[in-house]
Short mmCIF file of C-alpha atoms and ligand atoms in Angstrom, two decimals:
data_model
loop_
_atom_site.label_atom_id
_atom_site.label_comp_id
_atom_site.label_asym_id
_atom_site.label_seq_id
_atom_site.Cartn_x
_atom_site.Cartn_y
_atom_site.Cartn_z
CA MET A 1 -25.02 -8.19 14.67
CA ALA A 2 -23.66 -7.78 11.09
CA ALA A 3 -19.88 -7.37 10.80
CA PRO A 4 -18.85 -3.66 10.28
CA THR A 5 -18.05 -2.68 6.82
CA PRO A 6 -14.30 -2.56 6.36
CA VAL A 7 -12.93 0.93 6.13
CA SER A 8 -11.38 0.22 2.57
CA ASP A 9 -14.88 -0.66 1.35
CA GLN A 10 -16.21 2.50 2.86
CA TRP A 11 -13.63 4.59 1.43
CA PHE A 12 -13.82 2.83 -1.99
CA SER A 13 -17.60 3.80 -2.07
CA ARG A 14 -16.65 7.40 -1.57
CA ALA A 15 -13.96 7.16 -4.17
CA LYS A 16 -16.18 5.67 -6.75
CA ALA A 17 -18.68 8.60 -6.20
CA VAL A 18 -15.98 11.20 -7.15
CA SER A 19 -13.50 9.37 -9.44
CA PRO A 20 -13.96 7.12 -12.51
CA GLY A 21 -13.79 3.53 -11.09
CA GLY A 22 -12.75 4.87 -7.74
CA VAL A 23 -9.04 5.04 -8.71
CA ASN A 24 -6.49 7.37 -10.26
CA SER A 25 -4.77 4.60 -12.24
CA PRO A 26 -6.82 1.72 -13.59
CA VAL A 27 -5.07 -1.43 -12.39
CA ARG A 28 -5.36 -0.34 -8.85
CA ALA A 29 -9.03 -1.04 -8.95
CA PHE A 30 -8.75 -4.91 -8.66
CA ARG A 31 -10.98 -5.38 -11.66
CA ALA A 32 -8.82 -8.33 -12.94
CA VAL A 33 -8.87 -10.13 -9.65
CA GLY A 34 -12.19 -9.00 -8.11
CA GLY A 35 -12.85 -7.59 -4.69
CA THR A 36 -12.20 -4.28 -3.18
CA PRO A 37 -8.91 -2.57 -3.40
CA ARG A 38 -7.16 -2.02 0.02
CA PHE A 39 -6.51 1.59 1.05
CA MET A 40 -2.98 1.70 2.38
CA VAL A 41 -2.40 4.18 5.28
CA GLU A 42 1.20 3.43 6.10
CA GLY A 43 4.28 1.81 4.44
CA ASP A 44 7.39 0.78 6.48
CA GLY A 45 10.20 -1.12 4.77
CA ALA A 46 8.79 -4.26 3.13
CA TRP A 47 5.39 -3.80 4.73
CA LEU A 48 2.14 -1.96 4.14
CA THR A 49 -0.77 -1.36 6.46
CA ASP A 50 -4.30 -0.84 5.37
CA ALA A 51 -7.06 1.27 6.64
CA ASP A 52 -8.39 -1.65 8.61
CA GLY A 53 -4.97 -2.12 10.40
CA THR A 54 -3.96 -5.33 8.40
CA ARG A 55 -0.24 -5.66 7.59
CA TYR A 56 0.92 -6.98 4.29
CA LEU A 57 4.17 -7.98 2.92
CA ASP A 58 4.31 -5.66 -0.20
CA LEU A 59 5.60 -7.14 -3.51
CA VAL A 60 4.39 -4.26 -5.57
CA GLY A 61 6.57 -1.50 -4.26
CA SER A 62 4.37 1.19 -5.60
CA TRP A 63 4.77 -0.50 -9.10
CA GLY A 64 8.67 -0.33 -8.88
CA PRO A 65 9.86 2.81 -7.29
CA MET A 66 10.34 1.57 -3.71
CA LEU A 67 13.85 0.04 -4.12
CA LEU A 68 14.85 0.76 -0.65
CA GLY A 69 11.40 0.00 0.95
CA HIS A 70 8.92 2.41 2.20
CA ALA A 71 9.64 5.37 4.35
CA HIS A 72 13.39 4.83 4.32
CA PRO A 73 14.68 7.03 7.13
CA GLU A 74 17.41 8.84 5.07
CA VAL A 75 15.03 9.51 2.11
CA ILE A 76 12.33 10.85 4.48
CA ALA A 77 14.83 13.04 6.35
CA ALA A 78 16.23 14.50 3.18
CA VAL A 79 12.74 15.16 1.87
CA GLN A 80 11.67 16.92 5.02
CA ASP A 81 14.84 18.97 5.06
CA VAL A 82 14.42 20.22 1.40
CA ALA A 83 10.64 20.59 1.83
CA SER A 84 10.96 22.94 4.74
CA ARG A 85 12.76 25.30 2.54
CA GLY A 86 10.20 25.37 -0.14
CA THR A 87 8.73 22.74 -2.60
CA SER A 88 8.91 24.33 -6.10
CA PHE A 89 10.54 27.47 -7.41
CA GLY A 90 10.12 27.29 -11.15
CA THR A 91 13.87 28.20 -11.32
CA PRO A 92 16.95 26.04 -11.67
CA SER A 93 17.92 24.41 -8.27
CA LEU A 94 20.83 22.40 -7.19
CA PRO A 95 19.10 18.95 -6.49
CA GLU A 96 18.04 18.70 -10.16
CA VAL A 97 21.66 19.19 -11.26
CA GLU A 98 22.95 16.66 -8.76
CA LEU A 99 20.26 14.17 -9.83
CA ALA A 100 21.16 14.64 -13.50
CA GLU A 101 24.86 14.33 -12.73
CA GLU A 102 24.16 11.01 -10.78
CA ILE A 103 22.24 9.61 -13.78
CA VAL A 104 24.83 10.79 -16.45
CA SER A 105 27.61 9.30 -14.28
CA ARG A 106 26.02 5.87 -14.30
CA ALA A 107 23.96 5.40 -17.44
CA PRO A 108 25.13 5.70 -21.03
CA VAL A 109 23.65 9.19 -21.44
CA ARG A 110 25.49 12.48 -22.25
CA SER A 111 22.65 14.64 -20.77
CA VAL A 112 19.20 14.18 -19.44
CA ARG A 113 16.01 16.27 -19.18
CA LEU A 114 14.01 15.77 -16.06
CA VAL A 115 10.17 15.42 -16.27
CA SER A 116 7.43 14.26 -13.85
CA SER A 117 6.31 10.84 -15.14
CA GLY A 118 7.41 7.86 -17.34
CA THR A 119 4.67 8.79 -19.68
CA GLU A 120 6.12 12.21 -20.13
CA ALA A 121 9.60 10.72 -20.68
CA THR A 122 8.65 8.51 -23.46
CA MET A 123 6.30 10.95 -25.18
CA SER A 124 9.04 13.51 -25.16
CA ALA A 125 11.69 11.05 -26.32
CA ILE A 126 9.51 10.12 -29.26
CA ARG A 127 8.89 13.80 -30.18
CA LEU A 128 12.65 14.57 -29.93
CA ALA A 129 13.40 11.39 -32.21
CA ARG A 130 10.86 12.63 -34.74
CA GLY A 131 12.25 16.20 -34.57
CA PHE A 132 15.81 14.95 -34.89
CA THR A 133 15.24 12.53 -37.82
CA GLY A 134 12.48 14.54 -39.58
CA ARG A 135 10.52 11.33 -39.87
CA ASP A 136 7.15 10.33 -38.48
CA ARG A 137 6.87 6.63 -38.26
CA ILE A 138 7.66 4.69 -34.99
CA VAL A 139 8.08 1.00 -34.24
CA LYS A 140 6.86 -0.44 -30.93
CA PHE A 141 6.32 -4.01 -29.82
CA ALA A 142 3.14 -5.74 -28.85
CA GLY A 143 2.73 -6.10 -24.99
CA CYS A 144 5.21 -3.37 -24.29
CA TYR A 145 3.83 -0.31 -22.23
CA HIS A 146 5.41 2.96 -22.34
CA GLY A 147 2.90 5.02 -20.55
CA HIS A 148 -0.49 6.40 -21.86
CA VAL A 149 1.02 8.30 -24.69
CA ASP A 150 -1.55 8.34 -27.66
CA ALA A 151 0.70 6.80 -30.20
CA LEU A 152 2.10 4.22 -27.71
CA LEU A 153 -1.17 2.64 -26.67
CA ALA A 154 -1.49 0.38 -29.66
CA GLU A 155 -1.35 -3.29 -28.39
CA ALA A 156 0.10 -2.05 -25.05
CA GLY A 157 0.46 -4.18 -22.07
CA SER A 158 -0.10 -3.22 -18.39
CA GLY A 159 -3.70 -1.89 -17.64
CA LEU A 160 -4.83 -2.39 -21.18
CA VAL A 161 -4.17 -6.15 -21.08
CA THR A 162 -5.36 -6.51 -17.53
CA LEU A 163 -8.67 -4.84 -18.21
CA ALA A 164 -8.83 -6.33 -21.79
CA ILE A 165 -9.19 -3.08 -23.51
CA PRO A 166 -8.57 -3.99 -27.19
CA GLY A 167 -8.23 -0.59 -28.96
CA THR A 168 -7.51 2.93 -27.92
CA PRO A 169 -10.73 4.93 -28.02
CA GLY A 170 -9.89 8.57 -27.96
CA VAL A 171 -6.70 8.18 -30.06
CA PRO A 172 -7.30 9.48 -33.70
CA ALA A 173 -6.57 6.93 -36.43
CA HIS A 174 -3.99 9.32 -37.88
CA VAL A 175 -1.90 9.04 -34.78
CA THR A 176 -1.75 5.17 -34.89
CA ASN A 177 -1.30 5.15 -38.61
CA ASP A 178 2.31 6.11 -37.97
CA VAL A 179 2.84 3.33 -35.52
CA ILE A 180 4.17 -0.06 -36.48
CA VAL A 181 3.46 -2.66 -33.90
CA LEU A 182 5.73 -5.70 -34.15
CA PRO A 183 5.93 -8.91 -32.15
CA TYR A 184 8.45 -8.73 -29.32
CA ASN A 185 11.62 -10.83 -29.79
CA ASP A 186 11.14 -11.19 -33.44
CA PRO A 187 14.22 -10.28 -35.52
CA ASP A 188 12.49 -11.13 -38.89
CA ALA A 189 9.64 -8.89 -38.16
CA VAL A 190 12.12 -6.03 -37.46
CA ALA A 191 14.12 -6.77 -40.61
CA ALA A 192 10.92 -6.80 -42.68
CA ALA A 193 9.54 -3.57 -41.32
CA PHE A 194 12.87 -1.76 -41.98
CA ALA A 195 13.25 -3.34 -45.61
CA GLU A 196 9.79 -1.78 -46.38
CA LEU A 197 9.77 1.57 -44.45
CA GLY A 198 13.20 1.91 -43.17
CA ASP A 199 13.79 5.52 -44.53
CA GLU A 200 10.49 6.71 -42.90
CA ILE A 201 11.07 5.30 -39.36
CA ALA A 202 12.07 7.87 -36.75
CA CYS A 203 12.70 5.44 -33.91
CA VAL A 204 12.19 1.96 -32.23
CA ILE A 205 11.03 2.14 -28.77
CA THR A 206 11.19 -0.91 -26.56
CA GLU A 207 11.17 -1.83 -23.06
CA ALA A 208 14.64 -2.78 -22.02
CA ALA A 209 13.16 -5.84 -20.62
CA ALA A 210 9.38 -6.26 -21.04
CA GLY A 211 7.65 -5.98 -17.58
CA ASN A 212 4.23 -4.86 -18.54
CA MET A 213 2.86 -8.31 -20.09
CA GLY A 214 4.22 -9.95 -17.04
CA VAL A 215 8.01 -10.27 -17.41
CA VAL A 216 9.42 -11.18 -20.79
CA ALA A 217 13.24 -10.81 -21.14
CA PRO A 218 14.64 -9.84 -24.46
CA GLU A 219 16.42 -12.70 -26.06
CA PRO A 220 20.15 -12.52 -26.26
CA GLY A 221 21.09 -10.18 -29.12
CA PHE A 222 17.49 -8.71 -29.63
CA ASN A 223 18.17 -5.30 -28.10
CA GLU A 224 21.57 -5.18 -29.87
CA LEU A 225 19.76 -5.96 -33.17
CA LEU A 226 17.37 -3.15 -32.65
CA ALA A 227 20.25 -0.59 -31.96
CA ARG A 228 22.19 -1.86 -35.05
CA THR A 229 19.20 -1.84 -37.42
CA CYS A 230 18.32 1.74 -36.15
CA ARG A 231 21.75 2.90 -36.87
CA GLU A 232 21.88 1.35 -40.34
CA HIS A 233 18.69 2.98 -41.30
CA GLY A 234 19.30 6.53 -39.70
CA ALA A 235 16.57 5.80 -37.00
CA LEU A 236 17.01 6.19 -33.29
CA MET A 237 16.71 3.42 -30.70
CA ILE A 238 14.85 4.29 -27.55
CA SER A 239 15.36 1.97 -24.68
CA ASP A 240 12.52 2.48 -22.12
CA GLU A 241 14.10 1.79 -18.73
CA VAL A 242 11.39 3.43 -16.71
CA MET A 243 10.79 0.11 -14.97
CA THR A 244 14.17 -1.57 -15.28
CA GLY A 245 16.43 1.46 -14.77
CA PHE A 246 18.17 1.46 -11.44
CA ARG A 247 16.02 -1.52 -10.40
CA VAL A 248 17.87 -4.40 -12.10
CA THR A 249 21.30 -2.82 -12.13
CA ARG A 250 23.07 0.12 -10.47
CA SER A 251 23.98 1.58 -13.77
CA GLY A 252 20.43 2.20 -14.57
CA TYR A 253 20.85 0.29 -17.75
CA TRP A 254 19.62 -3.22 -18.68
CA GLY A 255 19.32 -2.63 -22.33
CA VAL A 256 21.85 -3.83 -24.79
CA ASP A 257 24.06 -6.92 -24.52
CA GLY A 258 26.26 -5.60 -27.25
CA ALA A 259 26.82 -2.33 -25.38
CA ALA A 260 30.57 -3.16 -24.95
CA GLU A 261 30.86 -3.17 -28.73
CA GLY A 262 29.09 0.19 -28.92
CA TRP A 263 25.52 -1.00 -29.73
CA ARG A 264 23.92 1.55 -27.41
CA PRO A 265 20.47 2.98 -27.42
CA ASP A 266 20.38 6.55 -28.77
CA LEU A 267 17.89 7.70 -26.06
CA LEU A 268 16.85 6.11 -22.80
CA THR A 269 13.93 6.89 -20.60
CA PHE A 270 13.89 6.50 -16.85
CA GLY A 271 11.31 6.87 -14.19
CA LYS A 272 10.20 4.95 -10.97
CA VAL A 273 13.32 4.35 -8.80
CA MET A 274 15.04 7.53 -9.80
CA GLY A 275 12.05 9.46 -8.24
CA GLY A 276 12.47 7.73 -4.95
CA GLY A 277 8.67 7.41 -4.56
CA PHE A 278 7.99 10.95 -5.93
CA PRO A 279 6.90 12.14 -9.46
CA ALA A 280 10.22 12.25 -11.26
CA ALA A 281 11.29 10.69 -14.59
CA ALA A 282 13.82 11.61 -17.23
CA PHE A 283 14.99 11.06 -20.73
CA GLY A 284 18.57 11.35 -22.03
CA GLY A 285 20.99 10.07 -24.59
CA ARG A 286 23.40 11.10 -27.31
CA ALA A 287 24.63 14.63 -27.05
CA ASP A 288 23.70 15.61 -30.62
CA VAL A 289 20.38 14.34 -30.23
CA MET A 290 19.59 15.94 -26.84
CA ASP A 291 20.89 19.21 -28.29
CA HIS A 292 17.96 19.37 -30.46
CA LEU A 293 15.70 20.09 -27.27
CA ALA A 294 14.54 23.58 -26.52
CA PRO A 295 16.12 25.92 -25.49
CA SER A 296 19.31 24.57 -27.15
CA GLY A 297 17.41 23.42 -30.21
CA PRO A 298 13.96 23.59 -31.84
CA VAL A 299 12.16 20.56 -30.35
CA TYR A 300 9.91 22.04 -27.58
CA GLN A 301 9.39 20.19 -24.27
CA ALA A 302 8.65 21.75 -20.69
CA GLY A 303 7.10 21.31 -17.31
CA THR A 304 6.01 23.49 -14.44
CA LEU A 305 7.15 21.02 -11.74
CA SER A 306 10.01 19.26 -13.80
CA GLY A 307 13.13 18.71 -11.58
CA ASN A 308 11.39 20.11 -8.49
CA PRO A 309 13.59 20.04 -5.47
CA VAL A 310 11.45 17.61 -3.36
CA ALA A 311 11.27 14.90 -6.08
CA THR A 312 14.74 15.23 -7.18
CA THR A 313 16.06 14.95 -3.66
CA ALA A 314 14.08 11.82 -3.01
CA GLY A 315 15.44 10.40 -6.26
CA LEU A 316 19.04 11.46 -5.55
CA THR A 317 19.02 10.15 -2.00
CA THR A 318 17.54 6.81 -3.19
CA LEU A 319 20.11 6.46 -5.96
CA ARG A 320 23.18 7.32 -3.64
CA LEU A 321 21.95 4.75 -1.08
CA ALA A 322 21.57 2.12 -3.87
CA ASP A 323 25.02 0.49 -3.70
CA ALA A 324 26.00 -2.92 -4.80
CA ASP A 325 24.93 -4.38 -1.53
CA VAL A 326 21.41 -3.20 -2.17
CA TYR A 327 21.28 -4.98 -5.56
CA ALA A 328 22.85 -8.17 -4.23
CA SER A 329 20.29 -8.28 -1.33
CA ILE A 330 17.31 -7.69 -3.82
CA ASP A 331 18.63 -10.22 -6.27
CA ALA A 332 19.16 -12.85 -3.45
CA TRP A 333 15.69 -12.27 -1.92
CA SER A 334 14.05 -12.39 -5.31
CA ALA A 335 15.80 -15.71 -6.22
CA THR A 336 14.82 -17.28 -2.91
CA ALA A 337 11.16 -16.08 -3.17
CA GLN A 338 11.04 -17.60 -6.78
CA GLY A 339 12.22 -20.93 -5.39
CA LEU A 340 9.56 -20.88 -2.71
CA ILE A 341 6.87 -19.96 -5.32
CA GLY A 342 7.94 -22.64 -7.66
CA ASP A 343 8.14 -25.32 -5.07
CA ALA A 344 4.56 -24.43 -3.66
CA LEU A 345 3.01 -24.52 -7.22
CA ALA A 346 4.82 -27.68 -8.15
CA ALA A 347 3.58 -29.28 -4.85
CA GLU A 348 0.01 -28.65 -5.99
CA GLY A 349 0.77 -29.77 -9.58
CA VAL A 350 0.27 -26.35 -11.02
CA GLU A 351 2.15 -26.00 -14.26
CA HIS A 352 4.05 -22.63 -14.53
CA VAL A 353 7.00 -20.82 -15.58
CA ILE A 354 8.69 -18.05 -13.44
CA GLN A 355 9.57 -15.43 -15.84
CA THR A 356 12.59 -13.20 -14.90
CA ALA A 357 14.51 -10.15 -15.98
CA GLY A 358 17.18 -9.69 -13.34
CA ASN A 359 15.29 -9.33 -9.88
CA MET A 360 12.07 -8.65 -11.62
CA PHE A 361 9.80 -11.71 -12.07
CA SER A 362 6.23 -12.90 -12.58
CA VAL A 363 4.45 -16.17 -12.94
CA LEU A 364 3.19 -17.62 -16.13
CA TRP A 365 0.24 -19.98 -15.42
CA GLY A 366 -0.65 -23.24 -16.93
CA THR A 367 2.29 -23.96 -19.17
CA SER A 368 5.96 -25.04 -18.84
CA THR A 369 7.04 -23.21 -21.93
CA PRO A 370 8.64 -19.85 -21.31
CA ALA A 371 6.89 -16.83 -23.01
CA ARG A 372 8.99 -14.88 -25.35
CA SER A 373 6.09 -12.54 -26.81
CA PHE A 374 2.72 -11.08 -26.07
CA ALA A 375 1.04 -13.84 -28.08
CA ASP A 376 2.74 -16.48 -25.87
CA VAL A 377 1.81 -14.54 -22.67
CA GLN A 378 -1.88 -14.47 -23.70
CA GLN A 379 -2.04 -18.23 -23.95
CA GLN A 380 -1.49 -18.70 -20.30
CA GLN A 381 -4.27 -19.64 -17.77
CA ALA A 382 -4.47 -16.17 -16.30
CA TRP A 383 -7.71 -17.21 -14.50
CA ARG A 384 -5.61 -19.07 -12.04
CA TYR A 385 -4.18 -15.81 -10.79
CA GLY A 386 -7.35 -14.30 -9.05
CA PRO A 387 -7.77 -17.14 -6.57
CA PHE A 388 -4.09 -17.31 -5.97
CA PHE A 389 -3.88 -13.52 -5.50
CA HIS A 390 -6.75 -13.43 -2.98
CA ALA A 391 -5.29 -16.36 -0.96
CA MET A 392 -2.06 -14.45 -0.62
CA LEU A 393 -3.87 -11.30 0.28
CA GLU A 394 -5.74 -13.12 2.98
CA ALA A 395 -2.47 -14.46 4.33
CA GLY A 396 -1.06 -11.00 4.34
CA VAL A 397 0.99 -10.71 1.12
CA TYR A 398 0.07 -7.97 -1.20
CA LEU A 399 0.73 -8.79 -4.97
CA PRO A 400 0.07 -7.01 -8.08
CA PRO A 401 -3.66 -7.30 -8.74
CA SER A 402 -2.94 -8.59 -12.26
CA ALA A 403 -1.33 -11.61 -13.81
CA TYR A 404 0.24 -9.16 -16.37
CA GLU A 405 2.58 -7.21 -14.16
CA SER A 406 5.90 -7.67 -12.61
CA TRP A 407 6.51 -8.35 -8.84
CA PHE A 408 8.92 -6.04 -7.16
CA VAL A 409 11.22 -6.65 -4.20
CA SER A 410 13.04 -4.01 -2.10
CA ALA A 411 16.23 -4.04 -0.14
CA ALA A 412 14.02 -4.08 3.06
CA HIS A 413 12.77 -7.60 2.22
CA ASP A 414 14.36 -9.83 4.69
CA ASP A 415 14.12 -13.30 6.41
CA HIS A 416 10.81 -12.25 8.26
CA ALA A 417 9.39 -11.27 4.80
CA LEU A 418 10.39 -14.66 3.45
CA SER A 419 8.72 -16.47 6.34
CA ARG A 420 5.56 -14.61 5.54
CA MET A 421 5.83 -15.81 1.84
CA ALA A 422 6.57 -19.40 2.92
CA GLU A 423 3.52 -19.38 5.22
CA ALA A 424 1.16 -17.90 2.57
CA LEU A 425 2.11 -19.97 -0.25
CA PRO A 426 0.73 -23.47 0.23
CA ALA A 427 -2.90 -22.22 0.48
CA ALA A 428 -2.47 -20.03 -2.41
CA ALA A 429 -0.94 -22.61 -4.51
CA ARG A 430 -4.03 -24.88 -3.73
CA ALA A 431 -6.29 -22.01 -4.65
CA ALA A 432 -4.55 -21.79 -7.93
CA ALA A 433 -4.78 -25.50 -8.49
CA ARG A 434 -8.44 -25.68 -7.81
CA ALA A 435 -9.33 -22.45 -9.87
CA GLN A 436 -11.69 -22.99 -12.68
CA GLU A 437 -11.70 -20.96 -15.80
CA ASP A 438 -15.22 -19.54 -15.37
CA THR A 439 -14.69 -18.57 -11.69
CA ALA A 440 -11.97 -15.93 -12.48
C1 PLP B 1 8.34 0.65 -19.10
C2 PLP B 1 7.43 1.71 -18.80
N1 PLP B 1 7.37 2.92 -19.43
C3 PLP B 1 6.67 3.94 -19.16
C4 PLP B 1 5.80 3.88 -18.08
C5 PLP B 1 4.97 5.08 -17.72
O1 PLP B 1 5.34 5.68 -16.37
P1 PLP B 1 4.37 6.44 -15.66
O2 PLP B 1 3.22 5.65 -15.09
O3 PLP B 1 5.19 7.13 -14.59
O4 PLP B 1 3.70 7.53 -16.62
C6 PLP B 1 5.76 2.70 -17.42
C7 PLP B 1 4.75 2.53 -16.26
O5 PLP B 1 4.62 1.60 -15.57
C8 PLP B 1 6.54 1.72 -17.68
O6 PLP B 1 6.51 0.55 -17.01
#
């Protein structure tokens, strides 16, 4: 008798019949690694259970938000309590004020506007920068992803690089004409762009540390240079902390190494962790800039569900629980896991670099030279990742289904989780060693 079709396969067929590619966000579709995406039915701490009852150690963490692990009892209790009294009022409510206070007390922002996704945060920050400066041009870096904002899809990372989508069909040319795309970590390119067009540039937007081309940290002084250059030319620096914010540091702020000397971004964007697994994000910054937002100022921005009590309560509870011990345990687990991965790959002779930014990391395949730009990242043997990914999945470890994404650890990752990693890695490293370019 033939084996029954796995439930995930059955559900994916149904999904494909009613949703483009069967998913609501492209990278989930497993296109870069092959096979059928797993439908998860339960999350518990560091673990996920799929529709067929298989348990996986989770190193995706919903792409970053799950800092405390899945279904943290205090987050769930707070959400249940607030939801039982209504889920959205379309009026001011206290949890949104408390979440804003928590962010303002930690990060270098004087005020924040809450929105529902990281995309909305970066889109709104750019509109605000343009409205404040009266200029149209923006600078972004190749390989950085800031959500699916029209203007910011040019040479973006994340799903665009995973799926090898080269351009941005659907984005009018006049939108991208105002976007200057520069190589990441390249001070000379920044200087040249500002020398030529400095008085037309509204803002520079950069990931505080790039995590959407795999992990590529800013070189010492690079973010500071951006802040300084912007200030010299009357432009604004937007540090996109949607991924890094409250994940790599409790301050919500990875950004600028010269911050102590006052080289701070003018605007910051947040998302992921600050929503505690619900749709919540934010942008904030200098008081004079934020005062340009409606209703205080003329730059319009709004949202029906912005700051709703359920998402803000989940985010607030998560941030309040994220104390120094949480970050210490995540950092330690991440470092140990990196060691295990490095040892397993070295034992099979697989050249690699583990790229890090705080506790975020990813593997660069087939080279021993760290990547500092998108061009470097694209030189890697990404085809080794598919076989590695599937061997890990087979052994019960759920990794990002793309070589171009960061891996995320939670405070619930413990010794048991490390044992699962240690058991899974040797076979996966062998699979990576044996991978052939045309089998990927
Ligand atoms: C740095 C960065 N900015 C913005 C976004 C967009 O956030 P969202 O997917 O919530 O729209 C992401 C998403 O991964 C991101 O990593």
